[in-house]
GROMACS .gro file of C-alpha atoms in nm:
model
  486
    1MET     CA    1  -1.547  -5.073   1.799
    2THR     CA    2  -1.272  -4.820   1.864
    3THR     CA    3  -1.082  -4.820   2.191
    4MET     CA    4  -0.919  -4.479   2.163
    5ARG     CA    5  -1.078  -4.139   2.128
    6ILE     CA    6  -0.921  -3.914   1.866
    7ARG     CA    7  -0.846  -3.556   1.964
    8ILE     CA    8  -0.776  -3.318   1.677
    9ILE     CA    9  -0.632  -2.973   1.744
   10GLY     CA   10  -0.684  -2.717   1.470
   11GLY     CA   11  -0.982  -2.613   1.258
   12GLY     CA   12  -0.799  -2.502   0.945
   13LEU     CA   13  -0.765  -2.745   0.655
   14ALA     CA   14  -0.582  -3.052   0.786
   15GLY     CA   15  -0.779  -3.071   1.112
   16PRO     CA   16  -1.133  -3.083   0.967
   17GLU     CA   17  -1.023  -3.325   0.693
   18ALA     CA   18  -0.870  -3.557   0.954
   19ALA     CA   19  -1.180  -3.531   1.173
   20LEU     CA   20  -1.415  -3.615   0.888
   21GLN     CA   21  -1.202  -3.908   0.770
   22ALA     CA   22  -1.188  -4.054   1.121
   23ALA     CA   23  -1.559  -3.998   1.187
   24LYS     CA   24  -1.650  -4.157   0.854
   25ARG     CA   25  -1.470  -4.467   0.978
   26GLY     CA   26  -1.673  -4.480   1.298
   27CYS     CA   27  -1.430  -4.309   1.536
   28GLU     CA   28  -1.519  -4.075   1.821
   29VAL     CA   29  -1.355  -3.738   1.755
   30ASP     CA   30  -1.301  -3.421   1.960
   31LEU     CA   31  -1.224  -3.130   1.727
   32TYR     CA   32  -1.063  -2.830   1.896
   33GLU     CA   33  -1.043  -2.481   1.748
   34MET     CA   34  -0.939  -2.185   1.964
   35ARG     CA   35  -1.108  -1.925   1.746
   36PRO     CA   36  -1.304  -1.712   1.832
   37THR     CA   37  -1.192  -1.746   2.197
   38ARG     CA   38  -0.843  -1.666   2.081
   39SER     CA   39  -0.782  -1.553   1.727
   40THR     CA   40  -0.463  -1.538   1.522
   41GLU     CA   41  -0.300  -1.245   1.350
   42ALA     CA   42  -0.406  -1.367   1.006
   43HIS     CA   43  -0.754  -1.513   1.042
   44GLN     CA   44  -1.057  -1.295   0.980
   45THR     CA   45  -1.328  -1.535   1.102
   46ALA     CA   46  -1.386  -1.827   1.337
   47ASP     CA   47  -1.492  -2.050   1.047
   48PHE     CA   48  -1.353  -2.393   0.982
   49ALA     CA   49  -1.128  -2.419   0.674
   50GLU     CA   50  -1.081  -2.044   0.635
   51LEU     CA   51  -0.845  -1.976   0.345
   52VAL     CA   52  -0.617  -1.706   0.481
   53CYS     CA   53  -0.418  -1.623   0.169
   54SER     CA   54  -0.526  -1.700  -0.188
   55ASN     CA   55  -0.827  -1.902  -0.294
   56SER     CA   56  -0.633  -2.131  -0.528
   57LEU     CA   57  -0.563  -2.500  -0.482
   58LYS     CA   58  -0.325  -2.494  -0.778
   59SER     CA   59  -0.321  -2.657  -1.118
   60GLU     CA   60  -0.580  -2.892  -1.259
   61SER     CA   61  -0.377  -2.944  -1.576
   62GLU     CA   62  -0.354  -3.316  -1.646
   63ASN     CA   63  -0.028  -3.490  -1.557
   64THR     CA   64   0.108  -3.209  -1.343
   65ALA     CA   65   0.218  -3.281  -0.987
   66PRO     CA   66  -0.064  -3.076  -0.822
   67TRP     CA   67  -0.317  -3.250  -1.047
   68LEU     CA   68  -0.180  -3.589  -0.949
   69LEU     CA   69  -0.204  -3.513  -0.579
   70LYS     CA   70  -0.567  -3.403  -0.617
   71GLN     CA   71  -0.654  -3.706  -0.830
   72GLU     CA   72  -0.528  -3.934  -0.556
   73MET     CA   73  -0.720  -3.740  -0.295
   74ARG     CA   74  -1.043  -3.760  -0.495
   75ARG     CA   75  -1.004  -4.134  -0.534
   76ALA     CA   76  -0.947  -4.169  -0.161
   77GLY     CA   77  -1.257  -3.965  -0.080
   78SER     CA   78  -1.109  -3.639   0.046
   79ILE     CA   79  -1.404  -3.448   0.185
   80LEU     CA   80  -1.253  -3.101   0.177
   81LEU     CA   81  -1.140  -3.146  -0.181
   82ALA     CA   82  -1.495  -3.248  -0.271
   83GLU     CA   83  -1.615  -2.922  -0.117
   84ALA     CA   84  -1.351  -2.735  -0.315
   85ASP     CA   85  -1.480  -2.894  -0.635
   86ALA     CA   86  -1.837  -2.803  -0.537
   87THR     CA   87  -1.749  -2.437  -0.473
   88ALA     CA   88  -1.506  -2.388  -0.763
   89VAL     CA   89  -1.492  -2.058  -0.949
   90PRO     CA   90  -1.349  -1.997  -1.299
   91ALA     CA   91  -0.969  -1.987  -1.275
   92GLY     CA   92  -0.827  -2.118  -1.599
   93HIS     CA   93  -0.628  -2.435  -1.541
   94ALA     CA   94  -0.634  -2.397  -1.162
   95LEU     CA   95  -0.882  -2.508  -0.899
   96ALA     CA   96  -0.995  -2.192  -0.719
   97VAL     CA   97  -1.286  -2.168  -0.481
   98ASP     CA   98  -1.534  -1.924  -0.337
   99ARG     CA   99  -1.368  -1.914   0.001
  100VAL     CA  100  -1.685  -1.825   0.193
  101GLU     CA  101  -1.893  -2.101   0.034
  102PHE     CA  102  -1.604  -2.344   0.077
  103SER     CA  103  -1.591  -2.281   0.453
  104LYS     CA  104  -1.970  -2.309   0.477
  105GLY     CA  105  -1.958  -2.641   0.295
  106VAL     CA  106  -1.691  -2.780   0.527
  107ALA     CA  107  -1.890  -2.665   0.833
  108ALA     CA  108  -2.199  -2.839   0.696
  109ARG     CA  109  -2.004  -3.161   0.649
  110ILE     CA  110  -1.881  -3.146   1.008
  111GLU     CA  111  -2.231  -3.071   1.133
  112THR     CA  112  -2.360  -3.397   0.988
  113TYR     CA  113  -2.138  -3.575   1.241
  114THR     CA  114  -2.221  -3.350   1.538
  115THR     CA  115  -2.596  -3.408   1.546
  116GLY     CA  116  -2.831  -3.704   1.546
  117PRO     CA  117  -2.861  -3.998   1.783
  118ASN     CA  118  -2.496  -4.104   1.748
  119PRO     CA  119  -2.279  -3.796   1.696
  120ARG     CA  120  -1.915  -3.877   1.627
  121ILE     CA  121  -1.759  -3.530   1.629
  122THR     CA  122  -1.770  -3.303   1.932
  123ILE     CA  123  -1.658  -2.945   1.868
  124HIS     CA  124  -1.465  -2.759   2.137
  125ARG     CA  125  -1.412  -2.386   2.092
  126GLU     CA  126  -1.119  -2.349   2.328
  127GLU     CA  127  -0.741  -2.326   2.325
  128VAL     CA  128  -0.540  -2.640   2.392
  129THR     CA  129  -0.215  -2.596   2.581
  130GLN     CA  130  -0.134  -2.955   2.684
  131LEU     CA  131  -0.082  -3.259   2.462
  132ASN     CA  132  -0.116  -3.538   2.725
  133GLU     CA  133   0.116  -3.769   2.538
  134ASP     CA  134   0.102  -4.038   2.807
  135ASP     CA  135  -0.277  -4.085   2.806
  136PRO     CA  136  -0.330  -4.434   2.655
  137ASP     CA  137  -0.695  -4.362   2.570
  138ILE     CA  138  -0.634  -4.054   2.357
  139LEU     CA  139  -0.477  -4.028   2.013
  140THR     CA  140  -0.396  -3.667   1.927
  141ILE     CA  141  -0.359  -3.516   1.581
  142LEU     CA  142  -0.193  -3.177   1.607
  143ALA     CA  143  -0.289  -2.970   1.304
  144SER     CA  144  -0.270  -2.619   1.446
  145GLY     CA  145  -0.092  -2.472   1.146
  146PRO     CA  146   0.180  -2.212   1.092
  147LEU     CA  147   0.027  -1.974   1.347
  148THR     CA  148   0.019  -2.218   1.638
  149SER     CA  149  -0.038  -2.029   1.961
  150PRO     CA  150   0.270  -1.965   2.180
  151PRO     CA  151   0.150  -2.187   2.470
  152LEU     CA  152   0.084  -2.480   2.237
  153ALA     CA  153   0.412  -2.420   2.054
  154ALA     CA  154   0.590  -2.430   2.390
  155GLU     CA  155   0.419  -2.761   2.470
  156LEU     CA  156   0.530  -2.900   2.137
  157GLN     CA  157   0.883  -2.784   2.207
  158ARG     CA  158   0.870  -2.972   2.535
  159LEU     CA  159   0.796  -3.293   2.348
  160THR     CA  160   1.025  -3.247   2.050
  161GLY     CA  161   1.320  -3.053   2.190
  162SER     CA  162   1.400  -2.689   2.128
  163ASP     CA  163   1.604  -2.762   1.816
  164HIS     CA  164   1.309  -2.909   1.632
  165LEU     CA  165   1.065  -2.621   1.589
  166ALA     CA  166   1.123  -2.330   1.351
  167PHE     CA  167   0.928  -2.008   1.342
  168TYR     CA  168   1.065  -1.835   1.035
  169ASP     CA  169   1.101  -2.000   0.700
  170SER     CA  170   1.346  -1.888   0.436
  171ILE     CA  171   1.358  -1.994   0.075
  172SER     CA  172   1.633  -1.916  -0.174
  173PRO     CA  173   1.559  -1.859  -0.544
  174ILE     CA  174   1.587  -2.154  -0.783
  175VAL     CA  175   1.704  -2.119  -1.142
  176ASP     CA  176   1.647  -2.345  -1.442
  177ALA     CA  177   1.988  -2.497  -1.515
  178SER     CA  178   1.934  -2.492  -1.890
  179THR     CA  179   1.909  -2.111  -1.885
  180ILE     CA  180   2.246  -2.050  -1.714
  181ASP     CA  181   2.515  -1.912  -1.946
  182MET     CA  182   2.782  -2.170  -1.871
  183SER     CA  183   3.044  -1.973  -2.063
  184LYS     CA  184   3.045  -1.714  -1.784
  185VAL     CA  185   3.049  -1.946  -1.481
  186TYR     CA  186   3.262  -2.234  -1.353
  187PHE     CA  187   3.239  -2.538  -1.129
  188ALA     CA  188   3.456  -2.532  -0.816
  189ALA     CA  189   3.468  -2.629  -0.451
  190ARG     CA  190   3.611  -2.385  -0.202
  191TYR     CA  191   3.987  -2.446  -0.172
  192ASP     CA  192   3.928  -2.748  -0.398
  193LYS     CA  193   3.801  -2.948  -0.101
  194GLY     CA  194   3.567  -3.226  -0.206
  195THR     CA  195   3.406  -3.246  -0.547
  196ALA     CA  196   3.337  -2.938  -0.759
  197ASP     CA  197   2.958  -2.948  -0.728
  198TYR     CA  198   2.885  -2.576  -0.707
  199ILE     CA  199   2.839  -2.346  -1.004
  200ASN     CA  200   3.020  -2.019  -0.931
  201CYS     CA  201   2.912  -1.690  -1.085
  202PRO     CA  202   3.215  -1.454  -1.067
  203PHE     CA  203   3.188  -1.075  -1.035
  204THR     CA  204   3.430  -0.800  -1.124
  205LYS     CA  205   3.427  -0.495  -0.898
  206GLU     CA  206   3.219  -0.305  -1.153
  207GLU     CA  207   2.965  -0.584  -1.181
  208TYR     CA  208   2.946  -0.616  -0.804
  209ASP     CA  209   2.887  -0.243  -0.755
  210ARG     CA  210   2.612  -0.241  -1.016
  211PHE     CA  211   2.446  -0.544  -0.854
  212LEU     CA  212   2.475  -0.395  -0.505
  213ASP     CA  213   2.319  -0.064  -0.607
  214ALA     CA  214   2.025  -0.242  -0.768
  215LEU     CA  215   1.981  -0.475  -0.469
  216THR     CA  216   1.978  -0.206  -0.202
  217THR     CA  217   1.727   0.011  -0.389
  218ALA     CA  218   1.489  -0.269  -0.495
  219GLN     CA  219   1.131  -0.269  -0.367
  220ALA     CA  220   1.057  -0.505  -0.079
  221VAL     CA  221   0.736  -0.697  -0.020
  222PRO     CA  222   0.514  -0.493   0.217
  223SER     CA  223   0.526  -0.663   0.555
  224LYS     CA  224   0.215  -0.742   0.757
  225GLU     CA  225   0.248  -0.661   1.126
  226TRP     CA  226   0.183  -1.022   1.225
  227GLU     CA  227   0.482  -1.136   1.020
  228GLN     CA  228   0.724  -0.905   1.194
  229ILE     CA  229   0.982  -1.041   1.434
  230PRO     CA  230   0.998  -0.864   1.770
  231GLY     CA  231   1.353  -0.752   1.816
  232GLU     CA  232   1.400  -0.701   2.188
  233VAL     CA  233   1.566  -1.001   2.354
  234THR     CA  234   1.541  -0.948   2.725
  235GLU     CA  235   1.347  -1.221   2.895
  236PRO     CA  236   1.565  -1.516   3.002
  237GLY     CA  237   1.432  -1.866   2.998
  238ALA     CA  238   1.159  -1.810   2.736
  239PRO     CA  239   1.248  -2.031   2.440
  240TYR     CA  240   1.146  -1.904   2.101
  241MET     CA  241   1.260  -2.068   1.782
  242MET     CA  242   1.362  -1.888   1.469
  243ALA     CA  243   1.521  -2.020   1.153
  244SER     CA  244   1.881  -1.911   1.156
  245SER     CA  245   2.150  -2.095   0.965
  246SER     CA  246   1.866  -2.282   0.796
  247CYS     CA  247   1.874  -1.992   0.554
  248VAL     CA  248   2.180  -2.155   0.402
  249GLY     CA  249   2.110  -2.514   0.492
  250GLY     CA  250   2.145  -2.538   0.869
  251GLY     CA  251   1.905  -2.589   1.156
  252ALA     CA  252   1.708  -2.376   1.399
  253THR     CA  253   1.834  -2.168   1.690
  254THR     CA  254   1.677  -2.087   2.026
  255VAL     CA  255   1.676  -1.727   2.141
  256ASN     CA  256   1.509  -1.552   2.431
  257ARG     CA  257   1.282  -1.259   2.376
  258VAL     CA  258   0.966  -1.083   2.490
  259GLU     CA  259   0.641  -1.037   2.303
  260LYS     CA  260   0.594  -0.676   2.209
  261SER     CA  261   0.444  -0.487   1.918
  262PRO     CA  262   0.727  -0.434   1.672
  263GLU     CA  263   0.774  -0.088   1.524
  264LYS     CA  264   0.948  -0.211   1.211
  265LEU     CA  265   1.045  -0.536   1.049
  266GLN     CA  266   1.340  -0.682   1.235
  267TYR     CA  267   1.526  -0.998   1.140
  268PHE     CA  268   1.719  -1.248   1.342
  269GLU     CA  269   2.090  -1.200   1.271
  270GLY     CA  270   2.136  -1.553   1.143
  271CYS     CA  271   1.865  -1.513   0.881
  272LEU     CA  272   1.910  -1.172   0.725
  273PRO     CA  273   1.773  -1.112   0.377
  274ILE     CA  274   2.054  -1.034   0.136
  275GLU     CA  275   1.925  -0.681   0.083
  276GLU     CA  276   1.948  -0.613   0.457
  277THR     CA  277   2.300  -0.754   0.470
  278ALA     CA  278   2.399  -0.536   0.174
  279ARG     CA  279   2.278  -0.219   0.346
  280ARG     CA  280   2.524  -0.274   0.631
  281GLY     CA  281   2.819  -0.191   0.410
  282ARG     CA  282   2.937  -0.230   0.053
  283ASP     CA  283   3.168  -0.520   0.137
  284THR     CA  284   2.936  -0.705   0.375
  285LEU     CA  285   2.809  -0.947   0.111
  286ARG     CA  286   3.167  -1.017   0.000
  287PHE     CA  287   3.237  -1.145   0.351
  288GLY     CA  288   2.907  -1.333   0.366
  289PRO     CA  289   2.710  -1.527   0.106
  290MET     CA  290   2.913  -1.380  -0.183
  291LYS     CA  291   3.261  -1.440  -0.042
  292PRO     CA  292   3.507  -1.541  -0.317
  293VAL     CA  293   3.791  -1.680  -0.105
  294GLY     CA  294   3.912  -2.023  -0.213
  295LEU     CA  295   3.715  -2.019  -0.539
  296THR     CA  296   3.980  -1.980  -0.806
  297ASP     CA  297   3.845  -1.881  -1.147
  298PRO     CA  298   4.014  -2.109  -1.404
  299LYS     CA  299   4.001  -1.831  -1.664
  300THR     CA  300   4.207  -1.587  -1.455
  301GLY     CA  301   4.383  -1.810  -1.205
  302ARG     CA  302   4.264  -1.572  -0.930
  303TRP     CA  303   3.977  -1.536  -0.690
  304PRO     CA  304   3.697  -1.316  -0.828
  305TYR     CA  305   3.597  -0.992  -0.657
  306ALA     CA  306   3.276  -1.164  -0.541
  307VAL     CA  307   3.089  -1.487  -0.620
  308VAL     CA  308   2.733  -1.615  -0.616
  309GLN     CA  309   2.725  -1.992  -0.568
  310LEU     CA  310   2.456  -2.213  -0.720
  311ARG     CA  311   2.384  -2.544  -0.551
  312GLN     CA  312   2.225  -2.841  -0.730
  313GLU     CA  313   1.859  -2.868  -0.638
  314ASN     CA  314   1.785  -3.225  -0.747
  315LEU     CA  315   1.949  -3.543  -0.868
  316ARG     CA  316   1.883  -3.458  -1.232
  317ALA     CA  317   2.075  -3.130  -1.194
  318ASP     CA  318   1.814  -2.946  -1.397
  319SER     CA  319   1.774  -2.674  -1.136
  320TYR     CA  320   2.001  -2.490  -0.892
  321ASN     CA  321   1.935  -2.270  -0.592
  322LEU     CA  322   2.119  -1.947  -0.517
  323VAL     CA  323   2.297  -2.021  -0.191
  324GLY     CA  324   2.219  -1.777   0.089
  325PHE     CA  325   2.003  -1.555  -0.132
  326GLN     CA  326   1.688  -1.553   0.078
  327ASN     CA  327   1.528  -1.212   0.039
  328HIS     CA  328   1.211  -1.014   0.095
  329LEU     CA  329   1.188  -0.843  -0.245
  330LYS     CA  330   0.893  -0.833  -0.482
  331TYR     CA  331   0.911  -1.103  -0.746
  332GLY     CA  332   0.949  -0.856  -1.033
  333GLU     CA  333   1.235  -0.689  -0.852
  334GLN     CA  334   1.403  -1.022  -0.788
  335ASN     CA  335   1.383  -1.104  -1.158
  336ARG     CA  336   1.545  -0.771  -1.244
  337VAL     CA  337   1.816  -0.776  -0.979
  338LEU     CA  338   1.914  -1.142  -1.002
  339LYS     CA  339   1.965  -1.114  -1.377
  340LEU     CA  340   2.257  -0.881  -1.300
  341ILE     CA  341   2.445  -1.187  -1.173
  342PRO     CA  342   2.701  -1.295  -1.435
  343GLY     CA  343   2.571  -1.601  -1.615
  344LEU     CA  344   2.209  -1.540  -1.517
  345GLU     CA  345   2.134  -1.256  -1.759
  346ASN     CA  346   1.879  -1.468  -1.945
  347ALA     CA  347   1.791  -1.706  -1.664
  348THR     CA  348   1.447  -1.846  -1.594
  349PHE     CA  349   1.368  -1.856  -1.223
  350LEU     CA  350   1.158  -2.152  -1.114
  351ARG     CA  351   1.107  -2.007  -0.769
  352TYR     CA  352   1.184  -1.672  -0.612
  353GLY     CA  353   1.323  -1.614  -0.264
  354GLN     CA  354   1.103  -1.561   0.038
  355ILE     CA  355   1.117  -1.504   0.412
  356HIS     CA  356   0.797  -1.545   0.609
  357ARG     CA  357   0.669  -1.662   0.942
  358ASN     CA  358   0.601  -2.033   0.951
  359THR     CA  359   0.588  -2.279   1.237
  360TYR     CA  360   0.685  -2.633   1.145
  361ILE     CA  361   0.860  -2.924   1.309
  362HIS     CA  362   1.182  -3.084   1.190
  363ALA     CA  363   0.990  -3.379   1.052
  364PRO     CA  364   1.287  -3.591   0.932
  365SER     CA  365   1.406  -3.617   1.291
  366LEU     CA  366   1.067  -3.650   1.454
  367LEU     CA  367   0.800  -3.815   1.238
  368THR     CA  368   0.731  -4.164   1.113
  369GLU     CA  369   0.579  -4.228   0.770
  370THR     CA  370   0.241  -4.258   0.941
  371LEU     CA  371   0.281  -3.903   1.079
  372GLN     CA  372   0.336  -4.016   1.439
  373LEU     CA  373   0.603  -3.869   1.662
  374LYS     CA  374   0.876  -4.129   1.692
  375ALA     CA  375   0.916  -4.068   2.065
  376HIS     CA  376   0.542  -4.026   2.133
  377PRO     CA  377   0.337  -4.239   1.889
  378ASN     CA  378   0.006  -4.123   2.040
  379ILE     CA  379   0.081  -3.776   1.899
  380MET     CA  380   0.045  -3.721   1.525
  381ILE     CA  381   0.133  -3.407   1.330
  382ALA     CA  382  -0.056  -3.300   1.018
  383GLY     CA  383  -0.082  -3.001   0.787
  384GLN     CA  384   0.172  -2.723   0.755
  385LEU     CA  385   0.303  -2.796   1.102
  386SER     CA  386   0.441  -3.124   0.964
  387GLY     CA  387   0.642  -2.949   0.694
  388VAL     CA  388   0.411  -2.960   0.394
  389GLU     CA  389   0.341  -2.633   0.218
  390GLY     CA  390   0.017  -2.529   0.049
  391TYR     CA  391  -0.358  -2.571   0.082
  392THR     CA  392  -0.387  -2.896  -0.111
  393GLU     CA  393  -0.085  -3.049   0.060
  394SER     CA  394  -0.230  -2.960   0.401
  395ILE     CA  395  -0.563  -3.122   0.318
  396ALA     CA  396  -0.380  -3.429   0.188
  397SER     CA  397  -0.180  -3.453   0.507
  398GLY     CA  398  -0.497  -3.427   0.714
  399MET     CA  399  -0.663  -3.694   0.502
  400LEU     CA  400  -0.378  -3.939   0.563
  401ALA     CA  401  -0.365  -3.851   0.934
  402GLY     CA  402  -0.737  -3.923   0.969
  403ILE     CA  403  -0.704  -4.255   0.786
  404TYR     CA  404  -0.401  -4.359   0.992
  405ALA     CA  405  -0.560  -4.245   1.319
  406ALA     CA  406  -0.875  -4.445   1.251
  407ALA     CA  407  -0.667  -4.758   1.203
  408ILE     CA  408  -0.467  -4.696   1.521
  409ALA     CA  409  -0.783  -4.624   1.723
  410CYS     CA  410  -0.916  -4.963   1.615
  411GLY     CA  411  -0.599  -5.137   1.725
  412LYS     CA  412  -0.461  -5.187   1.375
  413ALA     CA  413  -0.123  -5.092   1.234
  414PRO     CA  414  -0.164  -4.824   0.966
  415THR     CA  415  -0.007  -4.885   0.625
  416PRO     CA  416   0.184  -4.584   0.489
  417ALA     CA  417   0.083  -4.438   0.154
  418PRO     CA  418   0.287  -4.595  -0.131
  419ARG     CA  419   0.615  -4.429  -0.220
  420LEU     CA  420   0.524  -4.415  -0.590
  421SER     CA  421   0.220  -4.197  -0.520
  422ALA     CA  422   0.218  -3.820  -0.480
  423ASN     CA  423   0.081  -3.851  -0.126
  424GLY     CA  424   0.341  -4.110  -0.036
  425SER     CA  425   0.622  -3.910  -0.194
  426LEU     CA  426   0.526  -3.594  -0.008
  427THR     CA  427   0.524  -3.782   0.322
  428HIS     CA  428   0.847  -3.958   0.228
  429TYR     CA  429   1.011  -3.621   0.170
  430ILE     CA  430   0.918  -3.469   0.504
  431THR     CA  431   1.016  -3.783   0.694
  432HIS     CA  432   1.337  -3.868   0.504
  433ALA     CA  433   1.479  -3.537   0.384
  434ASP     CA  434   1.839  -3.440   0.456
  435THR     CA  435   1.821  -3.331   0.819
  436ARG     CA  436   2.064  -3.046   0.753
  437LYS     CA  437   1.866  -2.893   0.470
  438PHE     CA  438   1.503  -2.964   0.554
  439GLN     CA  439   1.252  -2.703   0.442
  440PRO     CA  440   0.875  -2.726   0.388
  441ALA     CA  441   0.773  -2.844   0.042
  442ASN     CA  442   0.490  -2.838  -0.209
  443ILE     CA  443   0.427  -3.142  -0.424
  444THR     CA  444   0.657  -3.149  -0.727
  445PHE     CA  445   0.784  -3.420  -0.957
  446ASP     CA  446   1.120  -3.386  -0.783
  447LEU     CA  447   0.965  -3.562  -0.483
  448LEU     CA  448   0.841  -3.861  -0.682
  449PRO     CA  449   1.074  -4.153  -0.763
  450PRO     CA  450   1.248  -4.080  -1.095
  451LEU     CA  451   1.207  -4.303  -1.395
  452GLU     CA  452   1.470  -4.566  -1.468
  453GLU     CA  453   1.766  -4.432  -1.661
  454ASP     CA  454   1.691  -4.643  -1.970
  455LEU     CA  455   1.339  -4.501  -1.981
  456ARG     CA  456   1.471  -4.149  -1.938
  457ARG     CA  457   1.697  -4.200  -2.238
  458LYS     CA  458   1.412  -4.349  -2.438
  459ILE     CA  459   1.153  -4.087  -2.345
  460ARG     CA  460   1.303  -3.745  -2.415
  461ASP     CA  461   0.985  -3.543  -2.381
  462LYS     CA  462   0.942  -3.419  -2.024
  463LYS     CA  463   0.562  -3.419  -2.050
  464GLU     CA  464   0.565  -3.783  -2.153
  465ARG     CA  465   0.790  -3.866  -1.859
  466HIS     CA  466   0.553  -3.689  -1.622
  467LYS     CA  467   0.257  -3.872  -1.776
  468LEU     CA  468   0.427  -4.206  -1.708
  469GLN     CA  469   0.508  -4.104  -1.350
  470CYS     CA  470   0.142  -4.010  -1.298
  471GLU     CA  471   0.022  -4.342  -1.440
  472ARG     CA  472   0.254  -4.534  -1.210
  473ALA     CA  473   0.150  -4.325  -0.911
  474LEU     CA  474  -0.222  -4.379  -0.968
  475ILE     CA  475  -0.179  -4.754  -1.011
  476ALA     CA  476   0.015  -4.776  -0.683
  477TRP     CA  477  -0.242  -4.553  -0.514
  478GLU     CA  478  -0.536  -4.767  -0.627
  479GLN     CA  479  -0.360  -5.080  -0.506
  480TRP     CA  480  -0.304  -4.917  -0.168
  481LEU     CA  481  -0.669  -4.814  -0.144
  482ASP     CA  482  -0.781  -5.166  -0.234
  483SER     CA  483  -0.552  -5.324   0.025
  484ARG     CA  484  -0.645  -5.103   0.319
  485THR     CA  485  -0.856  -5.249   0.592
  486GLY     CA  486  -0.847  -4.949   0.827
   0.00000   0.00000   0.00000
């Protein structure tokens, strides 16, 4: 018999999955969703599990990272993933769903626990604005997503501190290291301080001018009104978090502002897209993310006219990100413009830059591996709010939160998902990432433990390496499932 009631806030993907996992284990659950009482700027319905953007849950190709995550979830009995499988539509090697039928299926699953002689899920269609962290009889899973309402976001800020909640997410492009023309670039640290870990792409004045002209005339992604950042900052004492220096690896910054309907897209000064910076003057980039000072080119013995720095993305050094190159351009335009950077003329980009609204906590500072707030263990965070990115990752996070919450409600200590697994690696990333560089993440092989060096030398084929990582992950996952008592 459980001693705590589980309160789940959010009816998107993580919330319903957590509710169903907890109810399946005999727990009493209150599931809160503010829609339709209060809607968001992106949702079109009041349905549970509404897919706001695409209808894809990513690759089903065997031995890929998204496939591995879904395989683990299927073996653990993810209910929303089962509904995705049941409502799948043809999509090549991806799992895509009929979004309407998917939501209906999730609602039907929830309904099975809301009716009958012993209902375990009670649905509340109302906004939650208080978290009641000191109530010993309530365990809360906050899964309100990237569009968490301002009152609830303010309550979360109260618990976590104003430096631990970001409202705008920026992502710099990532390039495949093997496609960089190393004859045109050089390794160096600014003023030779520390080790020379950065790849520097040097520009002449002519190359810089050509790049700048292309950048400032490139087509931007059309902005939805709900993604715009109100620009007037007039109301004192109203904390509102926006990603600032996190664009280049820093944290979040509190500013004061008023809610008003923006007339055009306005950016916080600390997080300007490079194209916006460039439009402020032809030399602005040279005094910002492309400043060349202290980066002596060994070929000339001088500082270049401008420089783009590439920072190592992972321990294997097989990918690099373009430092400070967050932007709001269409992907095709990014491909065209970024290939004007010396050394990247034939580059393959593994990820393009983005800036978009996204509410998430600074999980490395705040969360345990069982998704509980370190300072308030009766509060758990799941879904995109925890720092995972993507539909499947959000469902996975909700699944784990529901499993952990059921154990806690029964007075048991939850056992974290194994590090070797995709689920465990994703959680390990958000709870152990470098606190200075934390950004939300999808599941990738970069998050899983790498193979031993002798195996890497022996197995040259990347697909074979990934296959071995998947085999190890699934073995560890099955062992964890067999050992759980919660």
